[in-house]
Coordinates of N, CA and C in Angstrom, one line a residue:
X21 N 0.8 -1.2 0.0 CA 0.0 0.0 0.0 C 0.9 1.3 0.0
X22 N 2.1 1.2 0.5 CA 2.9 2.4 0.5 C 3.2 2.9 -0.9
X23 N 3.0 4.2 -1.0 CA 3.2 4.8 -2.3 C 2.0 4.8 -3.2
X24 N 0.9 4.2 -2.7 CA -0.3 4.2 -3.4 C -0.8 5.6 -3.8
X25 N -1.3 5.7 -5.0 CA -1.9 7.0 -5.4 C -3.2 7.4 -4.6
X26 N -3.7 6.4 -3.9 CA -5.0 6.7 -3.2 C -4.7 6.9 -1.7
X27 N -3.5 6.8 -1.2 CA -3.2 7.1 0.2 C -3.6 8.6 0.5
X28 N -4.4 8.7 1.5 CA -4.9 10.0 1.9 C -6.1 10.6 1.2
X29 N -6.5 9.9 0.2 CA -7.7 10.3 -0.6 C -9.0 9.9 0.2
X30 N -10.1 10.6 -0.1 CA -11.3 10.4 0.6 C -12.4 10.0 -0.4
X31 N -13.1 8.9 -0.1 CA -14.0 8.3 -1.1 C -15.4 8.1 -0.5
X32 N -16.4 8.3 -1.3 CA -17.8 8.0 -1.0 C -18.2 6.9 -2.0
X33 N -18.7 5.8 -1.5 CA -19.1 4.7 -2.3 C -20.6 4.3 -2.0
X34 N -21.5 4.6 -2.9 CA -22.9 4.2 -2.7 C -23.1 2.7 -2.9
X35 N -24.2 2.2 -2.3 CA -24.5 0.8 -2.5 C -23.3 -0.1 -2.2
X36 N -22.6 0.1 -1.1 CA -21.4 -0.5 -0.8 C -21.4 -1.5 0.4
X37 N -22.6 -2.0 0.7 CA -22.6 -3.0 1.8 C -22.5 -4.4 1.4
X38 N -22.5 -4.7 0.1 CA -22.3 -6.1 -0.4 C -21.9 -6.0 -1.9
X39 N -21.6 -7.1 -2.4 CA -21.3 -7.3 -3.8 C -20.3 -6.3 -4.4
X40 N -20.5 -5.9 -5.6 CA -19.6 -5.0 -6.3 C -19.3 -3.7 -5.6
X41 N -20.3 -3.1 -5.0 CA -20.1 -1.9 -4.2 C -19.1 -2.1 -3.0
X42 N -19.3 -3.2 -2.3 CA -18.4 -3.5 -1.2 C -17.0 -3.8 -1.7
X43 N -16.9 -4.5 -2.8 CA -15.6 -4.7 -3.4 C -14.9 -3.4 -3.8
X44 N -15.6 -2.5 -4.4 CA -15.0 -1.1 -4.6 C -14.5 -0.5 -3.4
X45 N -15.4 -0.5 -2.3 CA -15.0 0.2 -1.1 C -13.8 -0.5 -0.5
X46 N -13.8 -1.8 -0.5 CA -12.6 -2.6 0.1 C -11.3 -2.3 -0.7
X47 N -11.4 -2.3 -2.0 CA -10.2 -2.0 -2.8 C -9.7 -0.6 -2.6
X48 N -10.6 0.4 -2.5 CA -10.2 1.8 -2.2 C -9.5 1.8 -0.8
X49 N -10.1 1.2 0.1 CA -9.5 1.1 1.5 C -8.1 0.5 1.5
X50 N -8.0 -0.7 0.8 CA -6.7 -1.4 0.7 C -5.7 -0.5 0.0
X51 N -6.1 0.4 -0.8 CA -5.1 1.3 -1.5 C -4.9 2.5 -0.7
X52 N -5.5 2.7 0.5 CA -5.1 3.8 1.4 C -6.1 4.9 1.5
X53 N -7.3 4.7 0.9 CA -8.3 5.8 0.9 C -9.1 5.6 2.2
X54 N -9.6 6.7 2.7 CA -10.7 6.7 3.8 C -12.0 6.6 3.0
X55 N -12.9 5.9 3.6 CA -14.1 5.5 2.8 C -15.4 5.8 3.6
X56 N -16.4 6.4 3.0 CA -17.7 6.5 3.5 C -18.6 5.5 2.7
X57 N -19.2 4.6 3.3 CA -20.0 3.6 2.6 C -21.5 3.8 2.9
X58 N -22.3 3.2 2.0 CA -23.7 3.5 2.1 C -24.5 2.2 1.6
X59 N -25.7 2.1 2.2 CA -26.6 1.0 1.8 C -27.9 1.3 2.4
X60 N -29.0 0.7 1.9 CA -30.3 1.0 2.4 C -30.6 0.4 3.8
X61 N -29.9 -0.7 4.1 CA -30.1 -1.4 5.3 C -29.1 -1.0 6.4
X62 N -29.6 -0.5 7.5 CA -28.7 0.0 8.6 C -27.8 -1.1 9.1
X63 N -28.4 -2.3 9.3 CA -27.6 -3.4 9.8 C -26.5 -3.8 8.9
X64 N -26.8 -3.8 7.6 CA -25.8 -4.2 6.6 C -24.7 -3.1 6.5
X65 N -25.0 -1.9 6.7 CA -24.0 -0.8 6.8 C -23.1 -1.0 8.0
X66 N -23.7 -1.3 9.1 CA -22.9 -1.5 10.3 C -21.9 -2.7 10.1
X67 N -22.4 -3.8 9.5 CA -21.6 -5.0 9.3 C -20.5 -4.7 8.3
X68 N -20.8 -4.0 7.2 CA -19.7 -3.7 6.3 C -18.7 -2.7 6.9
X69 N -19.2 -1.7 7.7 CA -18.3 -0.8 8.3 C -17.3 -1.6 9.3
X70 N -17.9 -2.5 10.0 CA -17.1 -3.3 11.0 C -16.0 -4.1 10.2
X71 N -16.4 -4.7 9.1 CA -15.4 -5.5 8.3 C -14.3 -4.6 7.8
X72 N -14.6 -3.5 7.3 CA -13.6 -2.6 6.7 C -12.7 -2.0 7.9
X73 N -13.4 -1.6 9.0 CA -12.6 -1.1 10.1 C -11.7 -2.1 10.7
X74 N -12.0 -3.4 10.7 CA -11.2 -4.4 11.2 C -9.8 -4.5 10.6
X75 N -9.8 -4.0 9.3 CA -8.5 -4.1 8.6 C -7.7 -2.8 8.7
X76 N -8.2 -1.9 9.6 CA -7.5 -0.6 9.9 C -7.9 0.5 9.0
X77 N -9.0 0.4 8.2 CA -9.5 1.4 7.3 C -10.2 2.5 8.1
X78 N -10.0 3.7 7.7 CA -10.8 4.8 8.2 C -12.1 4.8 7.5
X79 N -13.2 4.4 8.1 CA -14.4 4.2 7.4 C -15.6 4.8 8.3
X80 N -16.6 5.3 7.6 CA -17.9 5.7 8.2 C -19.0 5.2 7.3
X81 N -20.2 5.0 7.9 CA -21.3 4.6 7.1 C -22.5 5.5 7.2
X82 N -23.3 5.6 6.2 CA -24.5 6.4 6.2 C -25.6 5.5 5.6
X83 N -26.5 5.0 6.4 CA -27.5 4.1 5.8 C -28.6 5.0 5.2
X84 N -29.3 4.4 4.2 CA -30.4 5.0 3.6 C -30.3 5.0 2.1
X85 N -31.4 5.4 1.4 CA -31.4 5.4 -0.1 C -30.9 6.7 -0.6
X86 N -29.9 6.6 -1.5 CA -29.4 7.9 -2.1 C -30.3 8.5 -3.1
X87 N -31.5 7.9 -3.3 CA -32.6 8.6 -4.0 C -33.2 9.7 -3.1
X88 N -32.9 9.6 -1.8 CA -33.4 10.6 -0.9 C -32.3 11.7 -0.8
X89 N -32.7 12.9 -1.1 CA -31.7 14.0 -1.2 C -31.0 14.2 0.2
X90 N -31.7 14.0 1.3 CA -31.1 14.2 2.6 C -30.0 13.2 2.9
X91 N -30.2 12.0 2.4 CA -29.2 10.9 2.6 C -28.0 11.2 1.7
X92 N -28.3 11.6 0.5 CA -27.1 12.0 -0.4 C -26.3 13.1 0.2
X93 N -27.0 14.1 0.7 CA -26.3 15.3 1.4 C -25.5 14.8 2.6
X94 N -26.1 13.9 3.4 CA -25.4 13.4 4.6 C -24.2 12.6 4.2
X95 N -24.2 11.8 3.1 CA -23.0 11.1 2.7 C -21.9 12.0 2.4
X96 N -22.1 13.1 1.7 CA -21.0 14.0 1.4 C -20.6 14.8 2.7
X97 N -21.6 15.2 3.5 CA -21.2 15.9 4.7 C -20.4 15.0 5.7
X98 N -20.7 13.8 5.7 CA -20.0 12.8 6.6 C -18.6 12.7 6.1
X99 N -18.3 12.6 4.8 CA -17.0 12.5 4.3 C -16.2 13.8 4.6
X100 N -16.8 14.9 4.4 CA -16.2 16.2 4.7 C -15.9 16.3 6.2
X101 N -16.9 16.1 7.0 CA -16.7 16.2 8.4 C -15.7 15.3 9.0
X102 N -15.7 14.0 8.6 CA -14.8 13.0 9.2 C -13.4 13.0 8.6
X103 N -13.4 13.2 7.3 CA -12.1 13.1 6.6 C -11.6 14.3 5.9
X104 N -12.3 15.4 5.9 CA -11.8 16.7 5.4 C -12.1 17.0 4.0
X105 N -12.9 16.2 3.3 CA -13.2 16.5 1.9 C -13.7 15.2 1.2
X106 N -13.9 15.4 -0.1 CA -14.2 14.2 -1.0 C -13.4 14.3 -2.2
X107 N -12.7 13.2 -2.5 CA -11.8 13.1 -3.7 C -12.4 12.2 -4.7
X108 N -13.1 11.2 -4.3 CA -13.7 10.2 -5.2 C -15.1 9.9 -4.9
X109 N -15.9 9.6 -5.9 CA -17.3 9.2 -5.7 C -17.5 8.0 -6.7
X110 N -18.0 6.9 -6.1 CA -18.4 5.7 -6.8 C -19.9 5.6 -6.6
X111 N -20.7 5.9 -7.6 CA -22.1 5.9 -7.4 C -22.8 4.8 -8.2
X112 N -23.3 3.8 -7.6 CA -23.9 2.7 -8.2 C -25.3 2.8 -8.5
X113 N -26.0 3.8 -7.9 CA -27.5 3.9 -8.0 C -27.9 4.8 -9.0
X114 N -28.6 4.3 -10.1 CA -29.0 5.2 -11.2 C -30.1 6.2 -10.8
X115 N -30.7 5.9 -9.6 CA -31.8 6.8 -9.2 C -31.3 7.8 -8.1
X116 N -30.1 7.9 -7.9 CA -29.5 8.8 -6.9 C -29.6 10.2 -7.2
X117 N -29.4 11.1 -6.2 CA -29.3 12.5 -6.4 C -27.9 13.0 -6.1
X118 N -27.0 12.0 -5.9 CA -25.6 12.4 -5.6 C -25.0 12.9 -6.9

């Protein structure tokens, strides 16, 4: 991971509690990025956050649908508040307002 171009970057990944979204979040984390994850199910968010945190990743989660403007705004605000900004956005939801 040392020398990774993503070290110190801040990422928001929607739909990232399972499947391809989780794989994106995990890869970004493995490459040194801080990650804000998202999914509609709060328990799935907590589980995914715990899995990523266990590997030493700086991670936060925001449950809810990104089709809801308040959830989308909270995703960005969480990344800014916790990690100081947003460098990367991986948006899997075609209906989102992000």
